[in-house]
């Protein structure tokens, strides 16, 4: 029964003993540089974990949104209302404008057709 307690106390004291800097100035600087390197590695690992977690959460939220959208019933088809009838002058102007658009389109297509049908 005493052994697990002693073992636990030794394990708790081990990291504290490992953190004691050496007495020599050169060795102390090397130790400090090593501590900084270890801390930077630890911070990089935490940043990588956070980035991976953010990607996972973004994927989860996208999947959840897609599932919600898939469960949503489709919107009913509502046909567009028939065009409103205007005055006879407005109707005639609309017909003339549509005829002018058709003629302009036909002229452009006619030029292309003539070029395609040219003798070789």
PDB file of C-alpha atoms in Angstrom:
ATOM      1  CA  UNK A   1       0.000   0.000   0.000  1.00  0.00           C
ATOM      2  CA  UNK A   2       2.872   2.367   0.670  1.00  0.00           C
ATOM      3  CA  UNK A   3       4.583   1.541  -2.599  1.00  0.00           C
ATOM      4  CA  UNK A   4       1.939   3.094  -4.924  1.00  0.00           C
ATOM      5  CA  UNK A   5       1.993   6.275  -2.844  1.00  0.00           C
ATOM      6  CA  UNK A   6       5.799   6.481  -2.987  1.00  0.00           C
ATOM      7  CA  UNK A   7       5.747   5.752  -6.707  1.00  0.00           C
ATOM      8  CA  UNK A   8       3.164   8.482  -7.278  1.00  0.00           C
ATOM      9  CA  UNK A   9       5.216  10.961  -5.254  1.00  0.00           C
ATOM     10  CA  UNK A  10       8.352  10.139  -7.261  1.00  0.00           C
ATOM     11  CA  UNK A  11       6.503  10.541 -10.556  1.00  0.00           C
ATOM     12  CA  UNK A  12       5.133  13.916  -9.458  1.00  0.00           C
ATOM     13  CA  UNK A  13       8.562  15.096  -8.331  1.00  0.00           C
ATOM     14  CA  UNK A  14      10.372  13.916 -11.486  1.00  0.00           C
ATOM     15  CA  UNK A  15       9.192  16.734 -13.796  1.00  0.00           C
ATOM     16  CA  UNK A  16      10.076  19.343 -11.180  1.00  0.00           C
ATOM     17  CA  UNK A  17      13.576  17.925 -10.856  1.00  0.00           C
ATOM     18  CA  UNK A  18      14.000  17.895 -14.643  1.00  0.00           C
ATOM     19  CA  UNK A  19      13.174  21.619 -14.842  1.00  0.00           C
ATOM     20  CA  UNK A  20      16.083  22.767 -12.668  1.00  0.00           C
ATOM     21  CA  UNK A  21      18.570  24.742 -14.819  1.00  0.00           C
ATOM     22  CA  UNK A  22      22.257  23.814 -14.696  1.00  0.00           C
ATOM     23  CA  UNK A  23      24.759  25.979 -12.831  1.00  0.00           C
ATOM     24  CA  UNK A  24      27.208  26.537 -15.721  1.00  0.00           C
ATOM     25  CA  UNK A  25      26.324  29.666 -17.788  1.00  0.00           C
ATOM     26  CA  UNK A  26      26.926  27.993 -21.173  1.00  0.00           C
ATOM     27  CA  UNK A  27      24.899  24.950 -20.193  1.00  0.00           C
ATOM     28  CA  UNK A  28      22.199  27.225 -18.774  1.00  0.00           C
ATOM     29  CA  UNK A  29      21.844  29.019 -22.148  1.00  0.00           C
ATOM     30  CA  UNK A  30      21.655  25.699 -23.970  1.00  0.00           C
ATOM     31  CA  UNK A  31      19.063  24.517 -21.449  1.00  0.00           C
ATOM     32  CA  UNK A  32      17.067  27.723 -21.928  1.00  0.00           C
ATOM     33  CA  UNK A  33      17.219  27.364 -25.717  1.00  0.00           C
ATOM     34  CA  UNK A  34      16.043  23.768 -25.401  1.00  0.00           C
ATOM     35  CA  UNK A  35      13.148  24.919 -23.180  1.00  0.00           C
ATOM     36  CA  UNK A  36      12.166  27.504 -25.796  1.00  0.00           C
ATOM     37  CA  UNK A  37      12.355  24.915 -28.559  1.00  0.00           C
ATOM     38  CA  UNK A  38      10.177  22.520 -26.576  1.00  0.00           C
ATOM     39  CA  UNK A  39       7.654  25.266 -25.888  1.00  0.00           C
ATOM     40  CA  UNK A  40       7.540  26.232 -29.578  1.00  0.00           C
ATOM     41  CA  UNK A  41       7.004  22.595 -30.529  1.00  0.00           C
ATOM     42  CA  UNK A  42       4.205  22.363 -27.975  1.00  0.00           C
ATOM     43  CA  UNK A  43       2.575  25.548 -29.291  1.00  0.00           C
ATOM     44  CA  UNK A  44       2.858  24.343 -32.896  1.00  0.00           C
ATOM     45  CA  UNK A  45       1.254  21.037 -31.949  1.00  0.00           C
ATOM     46  CA  UNK A  46      -1.608  22.864 -30.214  1.00  0.00           C
ATOM     47  CA  UNK A  47      -2.081  25.112 -33.259  1.00  0.00           C
ATOM     48  CA  UNK A  48      -2.191  22.055 -35.526  1.00  0.00           C
ATOM     49  CA  UNK A  49      -4.767  20.451 -33.230  1.00  0.00           C
ATOM     50  CA  UNK A  50      -6.880  23.605 -33.268  1.00  0.00           C
ATOM     51  CA  UNK A  51      -6.673  23.788 -37.056  1.00  0.00           C
ATOM     52  CA  UNK A  52      -7.701  20.147 -37.417  1.00  0.00           C
ATOM     53  CA  UNK A  53     -10.571  20.688 -34.988  1.00  0.00           C
ATOM     54  CA  UNK A  54     -11.712  23.761 -36.937  1.00  0.00           C
ATOM     55  CA  UNK A  55     -11.684  21.775 -40.208  1.00  0.00           C
ATOM     56  CA  UNK A  56     -13.645  18.965 -38.550  1.00  0.00           C
ATOM     57  CA  UNK A  57     -16.223  21.383 -37.149  1.00  0.00           C
ATOM     58  CA  UNK A  58     -16.576  23.126 -40.519  1.00  0.00           C
ATOM     59  CA  UNK A  59     -17.193  19.759 -42.169  1.00  0.00           C
ATOM     60  CA  UNK A  60     -19.693  18.776 -39.473  1.00  0.00           C
ATOM     61  CA  UNK A  61     -21.580  22.042 -39.831  1.00  0.00           C
ATOM     62  CA  UNK A  62     -21.644  21.701 -43.625  1.00  0.00           C
ATOM     63  CA  UNK A  63     -22.985  18.152 -43.362  1.00  0.00           C
ATOM     64  CA  UNK A  64     -25.593  19.248 -40.828  1.00  0.00           C
ATOM     65  CA  UNK A  65     -26.693  22.099 -43.085  1.00  0.00           C
ATOM     66  CA  UNK A  66     -26.968  19.730 -46.054  1.00  0.00           C
ATOM     67  CA  UNK A  67     -28.997  17.251 -43.974  1.00  0.00           C
ATOM     68  CA  UNK A  68     -31.361  20.009 -42.847  1.00  0.00           C
ATOM     69  CA  UNK A  69     -31.764  21.229 -46.418  1.00  0.00           C
ATOM     70  CA  UNK A  70     -32.407  17.658 -47.608  1.00  0.00           C
ATOM     71  CA  UNK A  71     -35.167  17.199 -44.990  1.00  0.00           C
ATOM     72  CA  UNK A  72     -36.842  20.461 -45.980  1.00  0.00           C
ATOM     73  CA  UNK A  73     -39.900  19.849 -48.182  1.00  0.00           C
ATOM     74  CA  UNK A  74     -39.576  21.249 -51.686  1.00  0.00           C
ATOM     75  CA  UNK A  75     -41.282  24.531 -52.390  1.00  0.00           C
ATOM     76  CA  UNK A  76     -44.465  24.108 -54.424  1.00  0.00           C
ATOM     77  CA  UNK A  77     -44.380  25.131 -58.052  1.00  0.00           C
ATOM     78  CA  UNK A  78     -46.214  28.356 -58.588  1.00  0.00           C
ATOM     79  CA  UNK A  79     -46.537  29.190 -62.271  1.00  0.00           C
ATOM     80  CA  UNK A  80     -45.794  32.774 -63.212  1.00  0.00           C
ATOM     81  CA  UNK A  81     -48.872  34.945 -63.583  1.00  0.00           C
ATOM     82  CA  UNK A  82     -50.019  35.639 -67.107  1.00  0.00           C
ATOM     83  CA  UNK A  83     -48.729  38.894 -68.499  1.00  0.00           C
ATOM     84  CA  UNK A  84     -50.985  41.809 -67.821  1.00  0.00           C
ATOM     85  CA  UNK A  85     -52.701  43.314 -70.787  1.00  0.00           C
ATOM     86  CA  UNK A  86     -51.822  46.893 -71.474  1.00  0.00           C
ATOM     87  CA  UNK A  87     -53.381  49.491 -73.667  1.00  0.00           C
ATOM     88  CA  UNK A  88     -53.542  48.728 -77.402  1.00  0.00           C
ATOM     89  CA  UNK A  89     -50.689  51.193 -78.010  1.00  0.00           C
ATOM     90  CA  UNK A  90     -48.454  49.451 -75.449  1.00  0.00           C
ATOM     91  CA  UNK A  91     -49.276  46.031 -76.929  1.00  0.00           C
ATOM     92  CA  UNK A  92     -48.473  47.259 -80.467  1.00  0.00           C
ATOM     93  CA  UNK A  93     -45.166  48.813 -79.280  1.00  0.00           C
ATOM     94  CA  UNK A  94     -44.223  45.552 -77.524  1.00  0.00           C
ATOM     95  CA  UNK A  95     -45.015  43.521 -80.680  1.00  0.00           C
ATOM     96  CA  UNK A  96     -42.978  45.887 -82.858  1.00  0.00           C
ATOM     97  CA  UNK A  97     -40.017  45.723 -80.438  1.00  0.00           C
ATOM     98  CA  UNK A  98     -40.162  41.909 -80.426  1.00  0.00           C
ATOM     99  CA  UNK A  99     -40.293  41.884 -84.244  1.00  0.00           C
ATOM    100  CA  UNK A 100     -37.266  44.205 -84.407  1.00  0.00           C
ATOM    101  CA  UNK A 101     -35.329  41.911 -82.023  1.00  0.00           C
ATOM    102  CA  UNK A 102     -36.205  38.870 -84.141  1.00  0.00           C
ATOM    103  CA  UNK A 103     -35.095  40.643 -87.346  1.00  0.00           C
ATOM    104  CA  UNK A 104     -31.772  41.687 -85.743  1.00  0.00           C
ATOM    105  CA  UNK A 105     -31.169  38.130 -84.541  1.00  0.00           C
ATOM    106  CA  UNK A 106     -32.080  36.694 -87.944  1.00  0.00           C
ATOM    107  CA  UNK A 107     -29.677  39.081 -89.699  1.00  0.00           C
ATOM    108  CA  UNK A 108     -26.785  38.027 -87.461  1.00  0.00           C
ATOM    109  CA  UNK A 109     -27.591  34.355 -87.892  1.00  0.00           C
ATOM    110  CA  UNK A 110     -28.062  34.860 -91.623  1.00  0.00           C
ATOM    111  CA  UNK A 111     -24.529  36.221 -91.928  1.00  0.00           C
ATOM    112  CA  UNK A 112     -23.169  33.198 -90.073  1.00  0.00           C
ATOM    113  CA  UNK A 113     -25.233  30.818 -92.230  1.00  0.00           C
ATOM    114  CA  UNK A 114     -24.047  32.557 -95.406  1.00  0.00           C
ATOM    115  CA  UNK A 115     -20.442  32.242 -94.281  1.00  0.00           C
ATOM    116  CA  UNK A 116     -20.874  28.575 -93.404  1.00  0.00           C
ATOM    117  CA  UNK A 117     -22.601  27.868 -96.746  1.00  0.00           C
ATOM    118  CA  UNK A 118     -19.940  29.654 -98.847  1.00  0.00           C
ATOM    119  CA  UNK A 119     -18.409  27.695-101.719  1.00  0.00           C
ATOM    120  CA  UNK A 120     -15.007  26.271-100.948  1.00  0.00           C
TER     121      UNK A 120
END
